Amino acid sequence: MNAPDRTAQTRQQLYRDMSPHDLTPLWEVLHALVPQKPATPCAPALWKYDEVRPFLMRAGEAITAEEAVRRVLILENPKLRGQSAVTQSLYAGLQLILPGEIAPSHRHTQSALRFIVEGSGAWTAVDGERTTMRPGDFIITPSWTWHDHGSEADGPVVWLDGLDIPMVRFFDAGFAENNADRSQQVNRPEGTSFARFGHNMAPVRHESPYGATSPIFSYPYERSREALDQLERSAPVDAWDGVKLRYVNPLTGGWPMPTIATFMQRLPAGFAGKAWRQTDGAVYSVVEGSGEIVVGQGESEVRYAFGPRDHFVVPSWHTARLSSGSGCVLFSFSDRPVHQALGIHREERLS
Ligand code: GTQ
């Protein structure tokens, strides 16, 4: 046997002998463990609302909100099927509630956001306060707060759920409880949290009611849209993002949720954006208008034409660029707060 063969054989024998002891050599996997750049298994994906909606309505006939607890179609990343994940760290789903239904009260350590996609007049209750849902509203369910949803609307109401489920699963830190009451007792009038915290003021000597989570649990679309319009009129349009704002926790100036960053942006008519990439994979919900996103490079490049209520995902470190002929408004969320807390967030703006 020649020398290289002997070396290979020695190594293979070593690996076989140590394997029963739950030992394995780093040098065989080092390149994959410490990659030169992110190599996510997650793929870009687009869910056209026209295609999703009929399934949602069929789900509405197949099961009640009560029986399902949450009647949601999960947006599963095509490369992460079976994991209930839209990216490695985030969960997304579209939840349907029909007139007269109740999605019963429970609480869990996972944080949730709701972004209202279709219909008005359903409500969600968080910690004793209800808020009415309207399209474009961004609503937060802080970790470990009781929440239930219900509807007195005259038609279906659909919203995007964004949760940190895969992250909490990764840390094995998930707890959940059902409430004895189907829907929780309401003990504050609607609008209380916004009145206290939504006017650039906060009660003197207050404590943050939800720890690292914003005390405002509904950010109404009216306000977000107005902020975007004002910014568009008064400042130069960013060549990568168009006109983009991040939602803030008014008590800290930081992200409204500890694990999820949320944004709303407007691409003016005729916008042809430059390309960027960032380590935080992001999920987009199209609020108004239409446009196009190009994700990836070379052979793996995909182009999605999107319109109102469509959803798409841009995975970590994928080059992306946005454009819009007639203008549009996009909501998006990502796991950026966690990247920043760990000091590993990277973003590159390509020219
Ligand atoms: O509304 O509480 O999409 O607990 C997934 C898990 C929604 C919710 C989801 C949940 C919820």
CSV table of C-alpha atoms and ligand atoms in Angstrom, one decimal:
chain,number,residue,atom,x,y,z
A,1,MET,CA,0.0,0.0,0.0
A,2,ASN,CA,1.4,3.4,-0.9
A,3,ALA,CA,1.8,6.2,1.7
A,4,PRO,CA,-1.4,8.3,0.9
A,5,ASP,CA,-3.6,5.2,1.0
A,6,ARG,CA,-2.1,4.2,4.3
A,7,THR,CA,-2.8,7.7,5.7
A,8,ALA,CA,-6.4,7.6,4.5
A,9,GLN,CA,-6.9,4.2,6.0
A,10,THR,CA,-5.4,5.2,9.3
A,11,ARG,CA,-7.8,8.2,9.5
A,12,GLN,CA,-10.9,6.2,8.5
A,13,GLN,CA,-10.0,3.6,11.1
A,14,LEU,CA,-9.6,6.4,13.7
A,15,TYR,CA,-13.0,7.8,12.8
A,16,ARG,CA,-14.7,4.4,13.0
A,17,ASP,CA,-13.2,3.7,16.4
A,18,MET,CA,-14.1,7.0,18.0
A,19,SER,CA,-17.6,7.2,16.6
A,20,PRO,CA,-19.2,4.9,19.2
A,21,HIS,CA,-17.8,7.3,21.8
A,22,ASP,CA,-19.7,10.2,20.2
A,23,LEU,CA,-16.5,11.8,18.9
A,24,THR,CA,-15.9,13.1,15.4
A,25,PRO,CA,-13.0,15.0,13.8
A,26,LEU,CA,-13.4,18.7,13.3
A,27,TRP,CA,-11.1,18.9,10.3
A,28,GLU,CA,-13.5,17.0,8.1
A,29,VAL,CA,-16.3,19.6,8.7
A,30,LEU,CA,-14.4,22.8,9.5
A,31,HIS,CA,-15.1,24.5,6.2
A,32,ALA,CA,-18.8,24.0,6.5
A,33,LEU,CA,-18.9,24.9,10.2
A,34,VAL,CA,-17.1,28.1,9.7
A,35,PRO,CA,-18.1,29.1,6.2
A,36,GLN,CA,-16.4,32.0,4.4
A,37,LYS,CA,-19.8,33.6,3.9
A,38,PRO,CA,-23.4,32.7,4.9
A,39,ALA,CA,-24.6,29.6,3.1
A,40,THR,CA,-28.3,29.5,4.1
A,41,PRO,CA,-30.4,26.5,3.0
A,42,CYS,CA,-33.3,29.0,2.8
A,43,ALA,CA,-34.5,29.9,-0.7
A,44,PRO,CA,-36.2,33.0,-2.1
A,45,ALA,CA,-39.9,32.4,-2.4
A,46,LEU,CA,-43.1,34.2,-3.5
A,47,TRP,CA,-46.7,33.6,-2.4
A,48,LYS,CA,-49.2,35.3,-4.8
A,49,TYR,CA,-52.3,36.2,-2.8
A,50,ASP,CA,-54.5,35.2,-5.7
A,51,GLU,CA,-53.2,31.6,-5.3
A,52,VAL,CA,-53.2,31.5,-1.5
A,53,ARG,CA,-56.6,33.1,-0.9
A,54,PRO,CA,-58.7,30.2,-2.2
A,55,PHE,CA,-56.9,27.8,0.1
A,56,LEU,CA,-57.5,30.2,3.0
A,57,MET,CA,-61.2,30.3,2.2
A,58,ARG,CA,-61.3,26.5,1.9
A,59,ALA,CA,-59.6,26.3,5.3
A,60,GLY,CA,-62.5,28.5,6.5
A,61,GLU,CA,-64.9,25.8,5.5
A,62,ALA,CA,-62.8,22.9,6.6
A,63,ILE,CA,-62.2,24.0,10.2
A,64,THR,CA,-63.5,26.7,12.7
A,65,ALA,CA,-61.1,29.1,14.4
A,66,GLU,CA,-62.2,27.6,17.7
A,67,GLU,CA,-61.3,24.0,16.7
A,68,ALA,CA,-58.0,25.0,15.0
A,69,VAL,CA,-57.1,27.4,17.9
A,70,ARG,CA,-55.4,29.4,15.2
A,71,ARG,CA,-56.6,28.9,11.6
A,72,VAL,CA,-53.3,29.7,9.8
A,73,LEU,CA,-51.7,28.6,6.6
A,74,ILE,CA,-48.0,28.5,7.3
A,75,LEU,CA,-45.7,30.1,4.6
A,76,GLU,CA,-43.1,27.4,4.5
A,77,ASN,CA,-39.8,28.1,2.9
A,78,PRO,CA,-39.6,25.7,-0.1
A,79,LYS,CA,-36.2,24.5,1.1
A,80,LEU,CA,-37.3,24.2,4.7
A,81,ARG,CA,-40.4,22.1,4.2
A,82,GLY,CA,-41.7,20.4,7.4
A,83,GLN,CA,-40.0,22.9,9.7
A,84,SER,CA,-42.7,25.5,9.9
A,85,ALA,CA,-40.1,28.1,9.0
A,86,VAL,CA,-40.0,30.9,6.4
A,87,THR,CA,-36.3,31.5,7.2
A,88,GLN,CA,-34.0,29.6,9.6
A,89,SER,CA,-35.1,31.8,12.5
A,90,LEU,CA,-38.5,33.1,11.6
A,91,TYR,CA,-42.0,31.8,11.2
A,92,ALA,CA,-44.7,33.4,8.9
A,93,GLY,CA,-48.3,32.4,8.3
A,94,LEU,CA,-51.6,33.8,7.1
A,95,GLN,CA,-54.4,33.7,9.6
A,96,LEU,CA,-58.1,33.8,8.8
A,97,ILE,CA,-60.9,34.8,11.1
A,98,LEU,CA,-64.5,34.7,9.9
A,99,PRO,CA,-67.4,36.8,11.3
A,100,GLY,CA,-68.5,35.7,14.7
A,101,GLU,CA,-65.5,33.5,15.4
A,102,ILE,CA,-63.2,33.5,18.3
A,103,ALA,CA,-59.6,32.3,18.4
A,104,PRO,CA,-59.3,31.3,22.0
A,105,SER,CA,-57.0,33.0,24.6
A,106,HIS,CA,-53.5,31.6,25.2
A,107,ARG,CA,-50.0,32.8,25.9
A,108,HIS,CA,-46.5,31.7,25.0
A,109,THR,CA,-42.9,32.8,25.2
A,110,GLN,CA,-42.8,33.3,21.4
A,111,SER,CA,-43.4,36.9,20.3
A,112,ALA,CA,-45.8,37.6,17.5
A,113,LEU,CA,-46.5,40.4,15.1
A,114,ARG,CA,-49.7,40.7,13.1
A,115,PHE,CA,-49.7,42.7,9.8
A,116,ILE,CA,-53.3,43.1,8.5
A,117,VAL,CA,-53.7,42.0,4.9
A,118,GLU,CA,-57.4,41.9,4.1
A,119,GLY,CA,-60.6,43.0,5.8
A,120,SER,CA,-61.5,45.3,8.7
A,121,GLY,CA,-63.3,44.9,11.9
A,122,ALA,CA,-61.7,41.9,13.6
A,123,TRP,CA,-60.0,42.5,16.9
A,124,THR,CA,-57.1,41.1,18.8
A,125,ALA,CA,-56.9,41.4,22.6
A,126,VAL,CA,-53.5,41.7,24.4
A,127,ASP,CA,-53.2,41.9,28.2
A,128,GLY,CA,-56.8,43.3,28.7
A,129,GLU,CA,-57.0,45.7,25.8
A,130,ARG,CA,-58.6,45.1,22.4
A,131,THR,CA,-57.5,46.7,19.2
A,132,THR,CA,-59.5,46.8,16.0
A,133,MET,CA,-57.6,45.5,13.0
A,134,ARG,CA,-57.4,47.5,9.7
A,135,PRO,CA,-55.3,46.7,6.6
A,136,GLY,CA,-51.7,47.9,7.0
A,137,ASP,CA,-51.8,48.0,10.8
A,138,PHE,CA,-48.8,46.4,12.6
A,139,ILE,CA,-49.8,44.8,15.9
A,140,ILE,CA,-47.6,43.2,18.5
A,141,THR,CA,-48.3,40.3,20.9
A,142,PRO,CA,-45.5,40.5,23.4
A,143,SER,CA,-43.9,37.4,24.8
A,144,TRP,CA,-46.0,35.7,27.5
A,145,THR,CA,-49.1,38.0,27.2
A,146,TRP,CA,-52.6,36.5,27.0
A,147,HIS,CA,-54.0,37.0,23.5
A,148,ASP,CA,-57.1,36.1,21.6
A,149,HIS,CA,-58.6,37.2,18.4
A,150,GLY,CA,-62.2,37.6,17.3
A,151,SER,CA,-64.3,39.1,14.6
A,152,GLU,CA,-67.4,41.2,14.3
A,153,ALA,CA,-66.6,42.1,10.7
A,154,ASP,CA,-69.0,41.3,7.9
A,155,GLY,CA,-66.4,39.4,5.9
A,156,PRO,CA,-63.2,37.5,6.2
A,157,VAL,CA,-60.2,39.1,7.9
A,158,VAL,CA,-56.7,37.9,7.1
A,159,TRP,CA,-53.4,38.9,8.6
A,160,LEU,CA,-49.8,37.9,8.3
A,161,ASP,CA,-48.4,36.3,11.5
A,162,GLY,CA,-44.7,36.8,12.1
A,163,LEU,CA,-43.2,34.9,15.0
A,164,ASP,CA,-39.8,34.0,16.4
A,165,ILE,CA,-40.9,30.3,16.7
A,166,PRO,CA,-37.8,28.7,15.1
A,167,MET,CA,-35.5,30.9,17.3
A,168,VAL,CA,-37.3,30.0,20.5
A,169,ARG,CA,-37.2,26.3,19.4
A,170,PHE,CA,-33.5,26.6,18.7
A,171,PHE,CA,-32.9,27.8,22.3
A,172,ASP,CA,-35.4,25.3,23.7
A,173,ALA,CA,-37.0,28.1,25.6
A,174,GLY,CA,-40.7,27.7,24.7
A,175,PHE,CA,-43.5,27.7,27.2
A,176,ALA,CA,-47.3,28.0,26.5
A,177,GLU,CA,-50.6,28.0,28.4
A,178,ASN,CA,-54.2,28.1,27.6
A,179,ASN,CA,-56.5,30.6,29.3
A,180,ALA,CA,-59.5,29.3,31.3
A,181,ASP,CA,-61.6,32.0,29.5
A,182,ARG,CA,-62.2,31.6,25.8
A,183,SER,CA,-61.6,35.3,25.3
A,184,GLN,CA,-59.9,37.3,28.1
A,185,GLN,CA,-61.5,40.0,30.2
A,186,VAL,CA,-61.2,43.4,28.7
A,187,ASN,CA,-60.1,45.9,31.4
A,188,ARG,CA,-58.9,48.9,29.4
A,189,PRO,CA,-60.7,50.9,26.6
A,190,GLU,CA,-59.4,50.5,23.1
A,191,GLY,CA,-56.6,53.0,22.4
A,192,THR,CA,-55.2,53.2,25.9
A,193,SER,CA,-51.8,51.9,25.0
A,194,PHE,CA,-51.5,54.3,22.1
A,195,ALA,CA,-52.8,57.3,24.1
A,196,ARG,CA,-50.2,56.6,26.8
A,197,PHE,CA,-47.2,55.8,24.7
A,198,GLY,CA,-48.0,56.8,21.1
A,199,HIS,CA,-47.7,60.6,21.2
A,200,ASN,CA,-44.0,61.0,21.9
A,201,MET,CA,-44.8,61.1,25.6
A,202,ALA,CA,-44.8,58.4,28.3
A,203,PRO,CA,-46.3,58.5,31.8
A,204,VAL,CA,-43.8,59.8,34.3
A,205,ARG,CA,-42.3,57.1,36.5
A,206,HIS,CA,-43.9,54.4,34.3
A,207,GLU,CA,-42.3,51.0,34.0
A,208,SER,CA,-42.0,49.4,30.6
A,209,PRO,CA,-45.1,47.2,30.8
A,210,TYR,CA,-43.7,44.5,28.5
A,211,GLY,CA,-40.0,44.5,29.2
A,212,ALA,CA,-38.0,44.7,26.0
A,213,THR,CA,-41.2,44.9,23.9
A,214,SER,CA,-42.9,48.2,22.8
A,215,PRO,CA,-45.7,49.4,25.1
A,216,ILE,CA,-47.7,50.3,21.9
A,217,PHE,CA,-49.3,47.2,20.6
A,218,SER,CA,-50.9,48.7,17.5
A,219,TYR,CA,-49.1,50.9,15.0
A,220,PRO,CA,-51.9,52.1,12.7
A,221,TYR,CA,-51.4,52.2,9.0
A,222,GLU,CA,-52.7,55.8,8.8
A,223,ARG,CA,-49.8,57.0,10.8
A,224,SER,CA,-47.1,54.9,9.1
A,225,ARG,CA,-48.4,56.0,5.7
A,226,GLU,CA,-48.3,59.6,6.7
A,227,ALA,CA,-44.8,59.3,8.0
A,228,LEU,CA,-43.7,57.8,4.7
A,229,ASP,CA,-45.5,60.5,2.6
A,230,GLN,CA,-43.8,63.2,4.7
A,231,LEU,CA,-40.4,61.7,4.3
A,232,GLU,CA,-40.8,61.2,0.6
A,233,ARG,CA,-41.7,64.9,0.2
A,234,SER,CA,-38.9,66.2,2.4
A,235,ALA,CA,-35.8,64.1,1.9
A,236,PRO,CA,-33.9,62.5,-0.9
A,237,VAL,CA,-35.1,59.0,-2.0
A,238,ASP,CA,-32.6,56.4,-1.0
A,239,ALA,CA,-31.1,54.6,-4.0
A,240,TRP,CA,-31.4,51.2,-2.4
A,241,ASP,CA,-34.5,51.4,-0.1
A,242,GLY,CA,-36.6,54.1,-1.7
A,243,VAL,CA,-38.3,55.7,1.3
A,244,LYS,CA,-37.9,53.4,4.3
A,245,LEU,CA,-38.8,53.7,7.9
A,246,ARG,CA,-38.3,51.4,10.8
A,247,TYR,CA,-40.9,51.0,13.5
A,248,VAL,CA,-39.6,52.0,17.0
A,249,ASN,CA,-40.2,51.2,20.6
A,250,PRO,CA,-41.0,54.8,21.9
A,251,LEU,CA,-39.4,54.0,25.3
A,252,THR,CA,-36.0,53.0,23.9
A,253,GLY,CA,-35.8,54.2,20.3
A,254,GLY,CA,-34.9,50.6,19.5
A,255,TRP,CA,-36.9,47.9,17.7
A,256,PRO,CA,-40.4,47.3,18.9
A,257,MET,CA,-39.8,43.6,19.5
A,258,PRO,CA,-36.7,42.0,21.0
A,259,THR,CA,-36.3,39.4,18.3
A,260,ILE,CA,-38.0,40.9,15.2
A,261,ALA,CA,-37.3,44.2,13.3
A,262,THR,CA,-40.2,45.7,11.3
A,263,PHE,CA,-40.1,48.2,8.5
A,264,MET,CA,-42.4,50.0,6.1
A,265,GLN,CA,-41.1,51.5,2.8
A,266,ARG,CA,-42.5,53.2,-0.2
A,267,LEU,CA,-41.0,52.9,-3.7
A,268,PRO,CA,-41.9,56.0,-5.7
A,269,ALA,CA,-43.2,55.5,-9.3
A,270,GLY,CA,-40.3,54.8,-11.6
A,271,PHE,CA,-38.0,53.6,-8.8
A,272,ALA,CA,-35.2,51.3,-10.0
A,273,GLY,CA,-33.2,50.4,-6.8
A,274,LYS,CA,-29.6,49.4,-6.4
A,275,ALA,CA,-28.7,46.0,-5.1
A,276,TRP,CA,-27.9,45.2,-1.4
A,277,ARG,CA,-27.4,42.1,0.7
A,278,GLN,CA,-27.7,41.7,4.5
A,279,THR,CA,-27.3,38.8,7.0
A,280,ASP,CA,-30.9,39.1,8.2
A,281,GLY,CA,-33.3,37.2,6.1
A,282,ALA,CA,-36.5,39.3,5.5
A,283,VAL,CA,-40.2,38.6,4.8
A,284,TYR,CA,-42.2,41.2,2.8
A,285,SER,CA,-45.9,41.9,2.7
A,286,VAL,CA,-47.1,44.1,-0.2
A,287,VAL,CA,-49.5,46.7,1.1
A,288,GLU,CA,-50.2,48.8,-2.0
A,289,GLY,CA,-49.1,49.0,-5.6
A,290,SER,CA,-46.9,46.7,-7.6
A,291,GLY,CA,-43.2,46.2,-8.4
A,292,GLU,CA,-40.5,43.7,-8.9
A,293,ILE,CA,-37.7,42.2,-6.9
A,294,VAL,CA,-34.7,40.4,-8.2
A,295,VAL,CA,-33.1,38.0,-5.7
A,296,GLY,CA,-29.8,36.1,-6.1
A,297,GLN,CA,-27.2,36.2,-8.7
A,298,GLY,CA,-26.2,34.3,-11.9
A,299,GLU,CA,-27.9,31.0,-12.4
A,300,SER,CA,-29.8,31.2,-9.1
A,301,GLU,CA,-31.3,34.6,-9.8
A,302,VAL,CA,-35.1,34.8,-9.5
A,303,ARG,CA,-37.4,37.7,-10.5
A,304,TYR,CA,-40.7,38.2,-8.8
A,305,ALA,CA,-43.4,40.6,-10.0
A,306,PHE,CA,-45.5,41.4,-7.0
A,307,GLY,CA,-48.8,43.1,-6.3
A,308,PRO,CA,-51.0,43.9,-3.3
A,309,ARG,CA,-51.2,41.2,-0.5
A,310,ASP,CA,-48.4,39.1,-2.1
A,311,HIS,CA,-45.7,37.9,0.2
A,312,PHE,CA,-42.0,37.1,-0.5
A,313,VAL,CA,-38.9,36.2,1.3
A,314,VAL,CA,-35.3,37.4,0.8
A,315,PRO,CA,-32.9,35.0,2.5
A,316,SER,CA,-29.7,35.9,4.3
A,317,TRP,CA,-26.9,37.3,2.2
A,318,HIS,CA,-28.8,37.1,-1.0
A,319,THR,CA,-28.3,40.0,-3.3
A,320,ALA,CA,-31.6,41.8,-3.9
A,321,ARG,CA,-32.9,44.8,-5.7
A,322,LEU,CA,-36.4,46.4,-5.8
A,323,SER,CA,-38.1,48.4,-8.5
A,324,SER,CA,-41.5,49.7,-9.2
A,325,GLY,CA,-43.1,51.3,-12.2
A,326,SER,CA,-46.2,52.8,-10.6
A,327,GLY,CA,-45.1,53.0,-7.0
A,328,CYS,CA,-45.8,50.7,-4.0
A,329,VAL,CA,-45.7,50.3,-0.3
A,330,LEU,CA,-44.0,47.3,1.4
A,331,PHE,CA,-44.0,46.1,5.0
A,332,SER,CA,-41.2,43.8,6.0
A,333,PHE,CA,-39.7,42.0,9.0
A,334,SER,CA,-36.5,40.3,9.9
A,335,ASP,CA,-34.4,38.9,12.7
A,336,ARG,CA,-32.0,41.9,12.7
A,337,PRO,CA,-32.3,42.7,16.5
A,338,VAL,CA,-30.8,39.4,17.3
A,339,HIS,CA,-27.9,39.8,14.8
A,340,GLN,CA,-27.3,43.2,16.3
A,341,ALA,CA,-27.4,41.9,19.9
A,342,LEU,CA,-24.8,39.3,18.9
A,343,GLY,CA,-22.7,41.8,17.0
A,344,ILE,CA,-22.8,39.8,13.8
A,345,HIS,CA,-25.1,41.9,11.6
A,346,ARG,CA,-23.6,42.8,8.2
A,347,GLU,CA,-25.1,44.7,5.4
A,348,GLU,CA,-23.5,45.6,2.0
A,349,ARG,CA,-24.9,48.2,-0.3
A,350,LEU,CA,-23.8,47.3,-3.8
A,351,SER,CA,-23.6,49.9,-6.6
B,1,GTQ,O1,-52.1,33.9,17.0
B,1,GTQ,O2,-51.2,33.1,18.8
B,1,GTQ,O3,-49.5,31.9,13.3
B,1,GTQ,O4,-49.7,31.0,18.7
B,1,GTQ,C1,-48.8,30.7,15.2
B,1,GTQ,C2,-48.8,30.5,16.6
B,1,GTQ,C3,-50.4,32.4,15.4
B,1,GTQ,C4,-51.3,33.2,17.6
B,1,GTQ,C5,-49.5,31.7,14.7
B,1,GTQ,C6,-49.6,31.2,17.4
B,1,GTQ,C7,-50.4,32.3,16.8
